[in-house]
Coordinates of C-alpha atoms and ligand atoms in Angstrom, one line a residue:
M22 CA -31.5 -39.7 20.1
R23 CA -30.4 -38.5 16.7
R24 CA -31.6 -35.0 17.4
I25 CA -29.5 -34.8 20.6
F26 CA -26.5 -36.0 18.6
I27 CA -27.0 -33.3 16.0
T28 CA -27.6 -30.6 18.6
T29 CA -24.4 -31.6 20.4
I30 CA -22.4 -31.5 17.1
C31 CA -23.9 -28.0 16.4
L32 CA -23.0 -26.9 19.9
I33 CA -19.4 -28.1 19.6
A34 CA -19.2 -26.5 16.1
S35 CA -20.5 -23.1 17.3
I36 CA -18.1 -23.1 20.2
C37 CA -15.2 -23.7 17.9
V38 CA -16.3 -21.0 15.5
S39 CA -16.8 -18.4 18.2
S40 CA -13.3 -19.0 19.5
S41 CA -10.0 -18.7 17.6
A42 CA -11.2 -21.4 15.1
E43 CA -12.5 -18.4 13.1
T44 CA -10.3 -18.8 10.1
N45 CA -8.3 -16.2 8.4
Q46 CA -10.5 -16.6 5.4
D47 CA -13.7 -15.8 7.5
R48 CA -12.1 -12.8 9.0
M49 CA -10.9 -11.3 5.7
T50 CA -14.2 -10.9 4.0
W51 CA -15.1 -7.3 5.0
F52 CA -11.5 -6.2 4.4
R53 CA -11.4 -7.5 0.9
D54 CA -14.6 -5.6 0.1
A55 CA -13.5 -2.4 1.7
R56 CA -10.4 -1.5 -0.3
F57 CA -10.1 2.0 1.1
G58 CA -9.6 3.1 4.7
M59 CA -8.6 6.1 6.8
F60 CA -5.5 6.0 8.9
I61 CA -5.2 8.5 11.7
H62 CA -1.9 9.4 13.4
W63 CA -2.8 11.4 16.5
G64 CA -0.9 11.9 19.7
L65 CA 1.2 14.3 21.8
Y66 CA 3.5 14.8 18.8
A67 CA 0.8 17.0 17.2
I68 CA 1.7 19.7 19.8
P69 CA 5.3 20.3 18.8
A70 CA 4.2 19.6 15.2
G71 CA 7.7 19.2 13.9
E72 CA 9.4 21.9 15.9
W73 CA 11.4 21.6 19.2
K74 CA 12.9 24.5 21.1
G75 CA 12.6 26.7 18.0
K76 CA 14.3 24.3 15.7
Q77 CA 12.7 22.4 12.8
I78 CA 13.3 18.7 13.4
P79 CA 13.7 16.8 10.1
G80 CA 11.7 13.6 9.4
I81 CA 8.2 12.4 10.1
G82 CA 6.3 14.3 12.8
E83 CA 5.4 11.4 15.2
W84 CA 9.1 10.6 15.4
I85 CA 10.0 14.0 17.0
M86 CA 10.8 12.5 20.4
N87 CA 13.3 10.2 18.8
R88 CA 14.7 12.6 16.2
A89 CA 15.3 15.3 18.7
K90 CA 16.3 12.9 21.5
I91 CA 13.8 14.4 23.8
P92 CA 14.2 13.0 27.3
V93 CA 11.1 11.2 28.7
A94 CA 10.8 13.7 31.5
E95 CA 10.6 16.5 29.1
Y96 CA 8.3 14.9 26.5
E97 CA 5.9 13.8 29.2
Q98 CA 5.2 17.5 29.9
L99 CA 3.4 17.7 26.6
A100 CA 0.5 15.8 28.1
K101 CA -0.3 18.8 30.4
Q102 CA -0.9 20.9 27.2
F103 CA -3.0 18.3 25.4
N104 CA -6.5 19.7 25.1
P105 CA -8.0 19.2 21.6
V106 CA -11.1 21.3 22.1
D107 CA -12.1 20.8 18.5
F108 CA -12.1 17.1 18.6
D109 CA -15.4 15.7 17.3
A110 CA -15.4 12.0 16.7
E111 CA -18.7 12.1 14.8
R112 CA -17.2 14.7 12.3
W113 CA -14.1 12.5 11.7
V114 CA -16.3 9.5 11.0
R115 CA -18.4 11.5 8.6
T116 CA -15.4 12.8 6.8
A117 CA -14.2 9.3 6.3
R118 CA -17.6 8.1 5.2
A119 CA -18.0 11.0 2.7
A120 CA -14.5 10.2 1.3
G121 CA -15.8 6.7 0.6
Q122 CA -13.5 5.1 3.2
K123 CA -14.8 1.8 4.6
Y124 CA -12.8 1.5 7.8
M125 CA -10.7 3.7 10.1
V126 CA -7.5 2.9 12.0
I127 CA -6.3 5.3 14.8
T128 CA -3.1 5.3 16.8
A129 CA -4.1 4.0 20.2
K130 CA -0.4 4.1 21.2
H131 CA 2.5 5.1 19.0
H132 CA 6.2 4.7 19.6
D133 CA 6.2 7.5 22.1
G134 CA 4.3 5.2 24.5
F135 CA 1.4 7.6 25.2
A136 CA -2.0 5.9 25.3
M137 CA -4.7 7.8 23.5
F138 CA -7.3 5.9 25.5
H139 CA -8.2 5.5 29.2
S140 CA -5.8 2.8 30.3
K141 CA -5.6 1.3 33.7
V142 CA -2.3 -0.3 32.8
S143 CA -0.4 3.0 32.6
K144 CA -1.2 6.5 33.9
Y145 CA 0.6 7.8 30.9
N146 CA -2.7 8.1 29.0
V147 CA -4.9 10.8 27.6
Y148 CA -7.6 10.5 30.2
D149 CA -5.4 10.6 33.3
A150 CA -2.5 12.8 32.2
T151 CA -4.1 15.6 30.2
P152 CA -6.5 18.5 31.0
F153 CA -8.7 17.1 28.2
H154 CA -9.7 14.3 30.6
R155 CA -11.7 12.5 27.9
D156 CA -11.2 9.2 26.1
P157 CA -11.1 10.0 22.4
I158 CA -10.9 6.3 21.5
A159 CA -14.1 5.6 23.3
E160 CA -15.8 8.6 21.6
L161 CA -14.5 7.4 18.2
A162 CA -15.7 3.9 18.8
A163 CA -19.1 5.1 19.7
A164 CA -19.3 7.3 16.6
C165 CA -18.1 4.5 14.4
K166 CA -20.7 2.2 15.9
R167 CA -23.5 4.8 15.1
N168 CA -22.2 5.0 11.5
H169 CA -21.5 1.3 11.0
M170 CA -17.9 2.1 10.3
P171 CA -15.4 -0.6 11.3
L172 CA -12.7 0.7 13.6
G173 CA -9.2 -0.6 14.1
F174 CA -6.3 0.4 16.5
Y175 CA -2.7 1.1 15.7
Y176 CA -0.6 -0.3 18.6
S177 CA 3.2 0.0 18.7
Q178 CA 4.0 -3.4 20.3
T179 CA 7.8 -3.3 20.2
Q180 CA 9.0 0.3 20.2
D181 CA 8.0 2.3 23.3
W182 CA 10.3 5.2 24.0
H183 CA 8.6 5.9 27.4
E184 CA 9.6 2.6 29.0
P185 CA 13.1 1.3 29.9
D186 CA 12.1 -2.2 28.8
G187 CA 10.4 -1.0 25.6
N188 CA 12.4 -0.9 22.4
G189 CA 13.9 2.2 20.8
N190 CA 14.8 4.8 23.4
T191 CA 18.6 4.8 23.5
W192 CA 18.9 8.3 24.9
D193 CA 17.3 7.7 28.3
F194 CA 17.8 4.0 28.7
D195 CA 20.5 1.4 28.2
P196 CA 19.2 -1.1 25.6
A197 CA 21.5 -3.8 27.0
K198 CA 19.5 -3.7 30.2
A199 CA 16.0 -3.8 28.6
N200 CA 13.8 -6.8 29.3
F201 CA 11.5 -6.7 26.3
D202 CA 9.5 -9.7 27.4
K203 CA 8.7 -7.9 30.6
Y204 CA 7.5 -4.9 28.7
L205 CA 5.4 -7.1 26.4
H206 CA 3.7 -8.8 29.2
E207 CA 3.4 -5.8 31.6
K208 CA 2.4 -3.1 29.2
A209 CA 1.8 -4.1 25.5
I210 CA -0.4 -7.2 26.0
P211 CA -2.4 -5.7 28.9
Q212 CA -3.1 -2.6 26.9
V213 CA -4.1 -4.6 23.8
R214 CA -6.4 -6.6 26.1
E215 CA -8.0 -3.3 27.2
L216 CA -8.5 -2.2 23.6
L217 CA -10.2 -5.4 22.8
S218 CA -12.3 -5.5 25.9
N219 CA -13.6 -2.0 26.4
Y220 CA -14.4 -0.6 23.0
G221 CA -16.8 -3.0 21.4
P222 CA -15.9 -5.0 18.2
V223 CA -12.5 -4.1 16.9
A224 CA -12.0 -4.5 13.2
L225 CA -8.2 -4.9 13.3
I226 CA -5.1 -4.2 15.3
W227 CA -2.3 -2.5 13.3
F228 CA 0.9 -3.5 14.9
D229 CA 4.1 -1.9 13.6
T230 CA 7.9 -2.1 13.4
P231 CA 8.3 -5.6 14.8
R232 CA 12.1 -5.3 15.2
I233 CA 13.3 -7.5 18.0
I234 CA 10.0 -9.3 18.7
T235 CA 10.5 -13.1 18.5
E236 CA 8.3 -15.6 16.6
A237 CA 6.9 -16.9 19.9
Q238 CA 6.1 -13.4 21.1
S239 CA 4.4 -12.4 17.8
K240 CA 2.3 -15.6 18.0
E241 CA 1.4 -15.0 21.6
L242 CA 0.2 -11.5 20.8
A243 CA -1.8 -12.6 17.7
D244 CA -3.4 -15.3 19.9
V245 CA -4.4 -12.7 22.5
V246 CA -6.1 -10.7 19.8
H247 CA -7.9 -13.7 18.2
T248 CA -8.9 -15.2 21.6
L249 CA -10.5 -12.0 22.8
Q250 CA -12.1 -11.1 19.4
P251 CA -11.9 -13.9 16.9
K252 CA -13.0 -11.6 14.0
C253 CA -10.4 -9.0 14.7
L254 CA -7.6 -8.9 12.0
V255 CA -4.0 -8.5 12.7
D256 CA -1.7 -6.8 10.2
G257 CA 1.5 -8.2 9.0
R258 CA 3.7 -5.9 11.0
I259 CA 3.0 -7.9 14.1
G260 CA 6.1 -9.7 12.8
N261 CA 7.3 -13.2 11.9
D262 CA 4.5 -13.7 9.5
K263 CA 1.8 -14.0 12.2
G264 CA -0.6 -11.5 10.7
D265 CA -3.8 -12.1 8.8
Y266 CA -2.7 -10.0 6.0
R267 CA 0.5 -8.2 4.9
S268 CA 1.6 -4.6 4.7
T269 CA 3.9 -3.3 2.1
G270 CA 6.5 -0.7 2.9
D271 CA 5.0 2.8 3.5
N272 CA 3.8 4.5 0.4
E273 CA 4.8 1.4 -1.7
I274 CA 2.7 0.1 -4.5
P275 CA 3.7 -3.3 -5.9
V276 CA 4.1 -3.8 -9.6
K277 CA 1.9 -6.9 -10.0
V278 CA -1.1 -8.6 -8.6
L279 CA -0.2 -10.3 -5.3
D280 CA -2.0 -13.5 -4.5
Y281 CA -2.4 -12.7 -0.9
D282 CA -4.3 -10.0 1.2
W283 CA -2.3 -6.8 1.6
E284 CA -2.5 -3.2 2.4
T285 CA -0.4 -0.2 1.8
P286 CA -0.3 2.7 4.3
V287 CA 0.0 6.0 2.5
T288 CA 0.7 9.5 3.7
T289 CA -1.3 12.4 2.2
N290 CA 1.8 14.6 2.5
D291 CA 5.1 13.3 3.8
T292 CA 4.4 12.9 7.5
W293 CA 2.0 10.7 9.5
G294 CA 1.7 12.8 12.6
F295 CA 0.8 16.5 12.1
K296 CA 3.7 18.7 11.1
T297 CA 3.2 22.4 10.5
S298 CA 5.9 22.8 7.9
D299 CA 4.9 19.8 5.7
T300 CA 2.8 21.2 2.8
N301 CA 3.9 18.6 0.3
W302 CA 0.4 17.3 -0.3
K303 CA -0.1 14.6 -3.0
S304 CA -2.8 15.7 -5.4
A305 CA -6.2 14.2 -5.2
Q306 CA -5.6 12.8 -8.7
T307 CA -2.5 10.9 -7.5
L308 CA -4.4 9.5 -4.5
I309 CA -7.4 8.4 -6.6
R310 CA -5.1 6.8 -9.2
Q311 CA -3.2 4.9 -6.5
L312 CA -6.4 3.7 -4.9
V313 CA -7.6 2.1 -8.2
D314 CA -4.2 0.7 -8.9
V315 CA -3.9 -0.9 -5.4
A316 CA -7.3 -2.5 -5.8
S317 CA -6.3 -3.8 -9.2
K318 CA -3.4 -5.6 -7.5
N319 CA -5.5 -7.1 -4.7
G320 CA -4.6 -4.6 -2.0
N321 CA -6.2 -2.1 0.3
Y322 CA -5.3 1.6 0.4
L323 CA -5.0 3.0 4.0
L324 CA -4.7 6.8 3.6
N325 CA -3.4 8.7 6.5
V326 CA -4.5 12.0 8.1
G327 CA -2.6 13.7 10.9
P328 CA -5.0 15.8 13.0
T329 CA -3.7 18.9 14.8
S330 CA -3.3 19.2 18.6
K331 CA -6.7 21.0 18.6
G332 CA -8.3 17.9 17.0
D333 CA -8.8 19.2 13.4
I334 CA -7.9 17.2 10.3
P335 CA -5.9 19.7 8.2
K336 CA -7.9 21.4 5.5
P337 CA -5.7 20.2 2.5
A338 CA -6.3 16.6 3.6
I339 CA -10.1 17.2 4.0
E340 CA -10.2 18.7 0.4
R341 CA -8.5 15.7 -1.0
L342 CA -10.7 13.3 0.8
Q343 CA -13.8 15.1 -0.5
Q344 CA -12.4 14.8 -4.1
A345 CA -11.8 11.1 -3.6
G346 CA -15.3 10.7 -2.3
A347 CA -16.8 12.6 -5.3
W348 CA -14.9 10.3 -7.7
L349 CA -15.9 7.2 -5.8
K350 CA -19.6 8.2 -5.8
T351 CA -19.6 7.7 -9.6
N352 CA -16.8 5.1 -9.9
G353 CA -16.9 3.1 -6.6
A354 CA -18.1 0.0 -8.4
A355 CA -14.6 -0.3 -9.9
V356 CA -13.1 -0.3 -6.4
Y357 CA -15.3 -1.8 -3.7
G358 CA -15.6 -5.6 -3.5
V359 CA -13.6 -6.1 -6.7
K360 CA -11.3 -8.9 -7.6
P361 CA -7.8 -8.0 -8.8
S362 CA -6.9 -7.7 -12.5
P363 CA -6.9 -11.0 -14.3
Y364 CA -3.7 -9.8 -16.1
P365 CA -0.5 -10.3 -14.1
Y366 CA 1.1 -7.2 -15.4
E367 CA 0.5 -3.4 -15.4
F368 CA -0.8 -1.4 -18.3
N369 CA 0.8 1.9 -19.3
W370 CA -2.7 3.4 -19.6
G371 CA -4.1 2.5 -16.2
S372 CA -5.4 -0.4 -14.0
V373 CA -7.9 -3.2 -14.3
T374 CA -10.3 -4.6 -11.7
A375 CA -12.9 -7.3 -12.0
K376 CA -16.3 -8.3 -10.5
G377 CA -18.4 -11.2 -11.7
D378 CA -18.8 -11.0 -15.4
R379 CA -17.4 -7.5 -15.5
L380 CA -14.0 -5.9 -16.2
Y381 CA -13.4 -2.3 -15.1
L382 CA -10.7 -0.5 -17.1
G383 CA -9.5 2.4 -15.0
V384 CA -8.0 4.6 -17.7
V385 CA -5.5 7.2 -16.6
E386 CA -4.0 7.9 -20.0
W387 CA -7.1 8.4 -22.3
P388 CA -6.4 7.8 -26.0
K389 CA -6.2 10.9 -28.1
N390 CA -7.4 9.2 -31.3
G391 CA -10.9 8.2 -30.2
S392 CA -10.1 4.5 -30.0
F393 CA -9.1 2.4 -27.0
E394 CA -7.6 -1.1 -27.6
L395 CA -7.2 -4.0 -25.3
Y396 CA -5.7 -7.4 -26.1
G397 CA -6.2 -10.8 -24.7
V398 CA -9.9 -10.8 -23.6
S399 CA -11.3 -14.1 -25.0
N400 CA -14.9 -13.6 -23.7
R401 CA -17.5 -12.1 -26.0
V402 CA -18.2 -8.5 -24.9
R403 CA -21.9 -7.8 -24.3
K404 CA -21.7 -4.1 -23.6
A405 CA -19.2 -1.3 -22.8
V406 CA -20.0 1.9 -20.9
V407 CA -18.2 4.7 -19.2
L408 CA -19.3 4.9 -15.6
G409 CA -21.1 8.2 -14.9
E410 CA -21.7 8.9 -18.6
K411 CA -25.4 9.0 -19.6
N412 CA -24.6 8.6 -23.3
S413 CA -25.4 5.5 -25.2
P414 CA -23.0 2.5 -24.6
L415 CA -19.7 2.6 -26.5
K416 CA -19.4 1.0 -29.9
F417 CA -16.9 -1.8 -30.1
K418 CA -15.4 -4.5 -32.3
Q419 CA -13.8 -7.7 -31.3
S420 CA -11.5 -9.5 -33.7
K421 CA -8.9 -12.2 -33.9
T422 CA -6.0 -10.3 -35.5
D423 CA -2.9 -12.4 -36.2
G424 CA -4.4 -15.2 -34.1
H425 CA -4.9 -13.1 -30.9
D426 CA -7.9 -11.5 -29.3
A427 CA -8.2 -7.8 -29.8
L428 CA -11.0 -5.4 -28.6
R429 CA -11.4 -2.0 -30.0
L430 CA -13.7 0.6 -28.4
E431 CA -14.8 3.8 -29.9
V432 CA -14.4 6.4 -27.2
P433 CA -14.9 10.1 -26.8
S434 CA -11.9 12.1 -27.7
N435 CA -11.7 13.8 -24.3
A436 CA -11.2 11.9 -21.1
P437 CA -14.6 11.7 -19.4
N438 CA -12.9 12.0 -16.0
P439 CA -9.6 13.9 -15.5
D440 CA -8.5 11.5 -12.7
V441 CA -9.5 8.0 -13.8
S442 CA -12.2 7.3 -16.3
V443 CA -13.7 3.9 -15.8
I444 CA -14.9 1.8 -18.8
A445 CA -17.1 -1.1 -17.6
L446 CA -17.1 -4.1 -19.9
D447 CA -19.9 -6.6 -19.5
L448 CA -18.6 -10.0 -20.7
E449 CA -20.2 -13.3 -21.5
G450 CA -19.0 -15.3 -18.5
T451 CA -16.3 -14.5 -16.0
P452 CA -13.2 -12.8 -17.5
S453 CA -10.9 -15.1 -19.3
V454 CA -7.7 -13.4 -20.5
N455 CA -4.4 -14.2 -22.0
T456 CA -1.9 -14.0 -19.1
E457 CA 1.3 -14.2 -21.2
L458 CA 3.5 -11.2 -21.6
V459 CA 2.5 -9.8 -25.0
Q460 CA 3.1 -6.8 -27.1
Q461 CA 0.6 -4.1 -26.3
P462 CA -1.6 -2.1 -28.7
D463 CA 0.8 0.9 -28.5
G464 CA 3.5 -1.5 -29.9
R465 CA 5.5 -1.7 -26.6
V466 CA 6.6 -4.8 -24.8
T467 CA 7.2 -4.2 -21.1
L468 CA 9.2 -6.8 -19.2
N469 CA 9.3 -6.1 -15.4
C470 CA 11.8 -8.0 -13.3
A471 CA 9.0 -9.2 -10.9
L472 CA 7.6 -11.2 -13.9
G473 CA 10.9 -12.6 -15.0
K474 CA 12.6 -15.9 -14.3
L475 CA 15.8 -15.9 -12.2
P476 CA 18.5 -18.6 -12.2
A477 CA 18.0 -21.4 -9.7
E478 CA 21.2 -20.3 -7.8
T479 CA 20.7 -16.6 -7.6
K480 CA 21.6 -14.0 -5.0
L481 CA 19.2 -11.5 -6.7
K482 CA 16.2 -10.2 -4.8
V483 CA 13.3 -8.6 -6.6
S484 CA 11.3 -6.1 -4.6
N485 CA 7.5 -5.7 -4.7
R486 CA 8.0 -2.9 -7.2
G487 CA 10.0 -5.3 -9.4
I488 CA 13.4 -3.8 -8.7
T489 CA 16.4 -6.1 -8.5
S490 CA 18.9 -5.8 -5.7
G491 CA 22.0 -7.8 -4.9
W492 CA 23.0 -7.9 -8.5
L493 CA 26.7 -7.8 -7.9
D494 CA 27.8 -10.7 -10.0
T495 CA 28.0 -11.2 -13.8
S496 CA 26.6 -14.7 -13.6
E497 CA 23.2 -13.3 -12.7
K498 CA 20.4 -13.0 -15.3
V499 CA 16.7 -12.3 -15.7
Q500 CA 14.7 -14.0 -18.5
W501 CA 11.3 -13.6 -20.0
D502 CA 9.1 -15.2 -22.7
F503 CA 6.8 -12.9 -24.6
Q504 CA 4.7 -12.7 -27.8
L505 CA 5.3 -10.1 -30.4
Y506 CA 2.6 -9.4 -32.9
R507 CA 4.1 -6.8 -35.3
P508 CA 7.4 -7.1 -37.1
G509 CA 9.8 -4.1 -36.9
S510 CA 12.7 -2.3 -35.3
Y511 CA 12.5 -1.9 -31.5
Q512 CA 14.6 0.3 -29.3
V513 CA 15.6 -1.7 -26.2
L514 CA 15.4 0.4 -23.1
A515 CA 16.5 -0.5 -19.6
R516 CA 14.7 1.2 -16.7
T517 CA 16.8 1.3 -13.5
T518 CA 15.7 2.8 -10.2
P519 CA 18.0 4.9 -8.0
Q520 CA 18.2 3.9 -4.4
R521 CA 16.2 6.4 -2.4
G522 CA 18.4 8.8 -0.4
G523 CA 17.2 10.6 2.8
G524 CA 16.2 13.8 1.0
G525 CA 14.2 13.1 -2.2
W526 CA 15.3 12.6 -5.7
E527 CA 18.4 14.9 -5.5
T528 CA 20.0 12.7 -2.9
S529 CA 19.1 9.4 -4.5
L530 CA 21.9 7.0 -5.5
W531 CA 22.5 5.5 -8.9
E532 CA 25.4 3.3 -9.8
Q533 CA 27.7 4.3 -12.6
G534 CA 29.6 1.9 -14.8
N535 CA 27.0 -0.9 -15.3
E536 CA 26.9 -2.5 -18.7
L537 CA 24.0 -4.8 -19.7
Q538 CA 23.7 -7.4 -22.5
V539 CA 20.3 -8.3 -23.9
T540 CA 19.9 -11.5 -25.9
I541 CA 16.7 -12.1 -28.0
G542 CA 17.0 -15.4 -29.9
D543 CA 20.1 -15.1 -32.0
K544 CA 20.4 -11.3 -31.5
K545 CA 22.6 -9.7 -28.9
I546 CA 23.1 -6.1 -28.0
S547 CA 25.2 -4.7 -25.2
H548 CA 25.6 -1.2 -23.9
A549 CA 26.9 0.7 -20.9
L550 CA 24.0 2.1 -18.8
G551 CA 23.9 5.8 -19.5
N552 CA 21.5 8.3 -18.0
D553 CA 19.2 9.0 -21.0
G554 CA 16.6 10.7 -19.0
K555 CA 14.3 10.4 -16.0
I556 CA 10.9 8.6 -16.5
A557 CA 8.2 9.2 -14.0
D558 CA 6.4 6.1 -12.7
A559 CA 2.8 7.1 -12.8
R560 CA 2.1 4.8 -9.9
N561 CA 4.9 5.9 -7.7
P562 CA 5.4 9.5 -8.9
L563 CA 7.9 10.3 -6.1
T564 CA 10.5 7.8 -7.3
P565 CA 11.2 8.1 -11.0
D566 CA 13.3 5.7 -12.9
I567 CA 16.3 6.3 -15.2
K568 CA 16.0 5.3 -18.8
S569 CA 19.0 3.9 -20.7
Q570 CA 19.0 3.1 -24.4
L571 CA 20.7 -0.2 -25.1
G572 CA 20.3 -0.4 -28.9
V573 CA 17.9 -1.3 -31.7
V574 CA 16.9 -4.8 -32.7
S575 CA 14.7 -5.9 -35.6
L576 CA 12.2 -8.6 -34.7
Q577 CA 9.7 -10.9 -36.4
P578 CA 6.3 -11.7 -34.9
G579 CA 6.0 -14.8 -32.7
A580 CA 7.2 -16.2 -29.4
H581 CA 10.5 -14.7 -28.2
H582 CA 12.8 -15.3 -25.3
L583 CA 14.8 -12.4 -23.8
T584 CA 17.7 -12.6 -21.4
V585 CA 19.4 -9.7 -19.7
E586 CA 22.8 -10.1 -18.1
A587 CA 25.4 -7.7 -16.7
L588 CA 28.7 -7.6 -18.5
K589 CA 30.2 -5.1 -16.1
I590 CA 29.0 -4.0 -12.7
G591 CA 30.0 -0.6 -11.3
S592 CA 31.6 -0.9 -7.9
E593 CA 31.6 2.6 -6.5
R594 CA 28.4 2.5 -4.5
K595 CA 28.0 -1.3 -4.1
L596 CA 24.4 -1.0 -5.3
G597 CA 24.8 -3.3 -8.3
V598 CA 22.2 -3.3 -11.1
R599 CA 18.9 -2.0 -9.8
L600 CA 16.9 -3.0 -12.9
R601 CA 13.2 -2.6 -13.0
E602 CA 12.2 -3.2 -16.6
I603 CA 13.4 -4.0 -20.0
E604 CA 11.2 -2.3 -22.6
L605 CA 10.9 -2.7 -26.3
V606 CA 9.7 0.5 -28.0
P607 CA 8.9 0.5 -31.7
V608 CA 11.2 2.7 -33.7
S609 CA 8.9 4.9 -35.8
E610 CA 9.7 4.6 -39.4
Ligands
LIG14 C1 6.2 3.1 10.8 C2 6.3 4.1 12.0 O1 7.6 4.1 12.5 C3 5.8 5.4 11.5 O2 5.8 6.3 12.6 C4 4.4 5.3 11.0 O3 3.5 4.9 12.0 C5 4.3 4.3 9.9 C6 2.9 4.0 9.4 O4 4.9 3.0 10.3 O5 7.2 3.4 9.9 C7 7.6 2.5 9.0 C8 7.4 1.2 9.1 C9 7.8 0.3 8.0 C10 8.3 0.9 6.9 C11 8.5 2.2 6.7 C12 8.2 3.0 7.8 N1 8.7 0.0 5.8 O6 8.5 -1.2 5.9 O7 9.1 0.5 4.7

């Protein structure tokens, strides 16, 4: 009797688990361990590769149909030329594997509406409409299965420039007549069902540009995914907060640890889909540094490649992937399966990750004087080593200087690794660190707006990167508490960030005529924001900040409270104060 009861309970429980009762937490496990994935943007747009009728079309390659306003009837003709004879799914998967990437995501259908899989829902697909007459998604799924590589599909659920009822094509169709719900139910959902029914286990569906999708529609779509494959993840761009995890803006790395699951999609050059003219490749060093930094903030790094119309991943991308793979071979322990940094803020020298009783210090700026210092670790350190170095462990000393924990490591005078050198610290117990904002060993105090306090009634918004927007009113303020350890004179710097323009740094916008006031205890300084130089942001090297000196204050050690306000706000560009950080830099005697 009792046994029957238990069996029944188990049966009910297992039914629940195998349906959509699979919780978000269950689904996320592999994703949290993976940290590094390969994104593939591949479609008909690889044929024009950025050029239409002899003209270079500005912007990202996969948007060419939109940017050049190519009529559906003309764009469709590209299908007849699509014949990627070099396509070899096994080789792509091996490339990803050798790069240390733990999942792959490929465009099953991008905004152009062309399915890169054999779809029964629409003849506008790679199997039926091209001389290739193969299903690359099926081939990739098989290769991924052989190599135990999780595979996900990008699916553009809202924009579809091929369909009158899809969103985005304003040059062929009248948006006022579009019935988006019809498109969603007659093309998007049926195709998503195909993807989840015909290709084995799907790791995730990467929806994008939610735009006009309603909350009910996003939910319906997420439910379709989770009902067909309870383990399949849905990214945040499904819209209306219905994803299992969130995506940042493209190529955007947040300034602090985020307490939810997230991923940043990143281009290796400046385009997603292949574009012949785009040779602006990020260095392998930049990519490796970003990967470690993203992991330290609890995110995943989804690095894109845009294969050619022949089916080849461009050589510069392959080279960078190989370099990332080589770095990860030695240093992967600092990336895979790690927890984010226990510190809420960034370090100027690099990024921290954690696993069990270990802290990994990913050092980008290696000290020149043979000594590396870290404040705030209260555990006893058992051992310190540099990953990949056969030498004896590093010598170190822990002390309580001026009442705070300080760790000093003796390190080689040259960086062991030019990209990121990883110091692994074995601790007694799981890391316990001081999470207050404190003066760093180099004497600086960095106060990012994402870590500051805003007034209760504020119109200010602070972006993921810690940049304020909407600061158009002199009643606004940002405040911080911090600990200073050393008395002295400090230059007060403001770092503001220009608004990105369409064409890189030269076209970025920066407000003139802002004046800030900084109050620390009973000391007040104010200064107009001048352009005192550009400072590169090591994490986001493409968008440097502008540094402005506000004045010098002399401070005693102890707890301090700092308030920044705007006394004047420039009105020319209506950008307000785009403040990222206030920094105190010791004035050398
Ligand atoms: C979208 C697509 O339009 C693009 O073609 C590519 O697939 C990319 C990965 O995603 O573009 C976006 C979407 C969101 C932002 C920027 C570009 N964003 O939030 O900053």
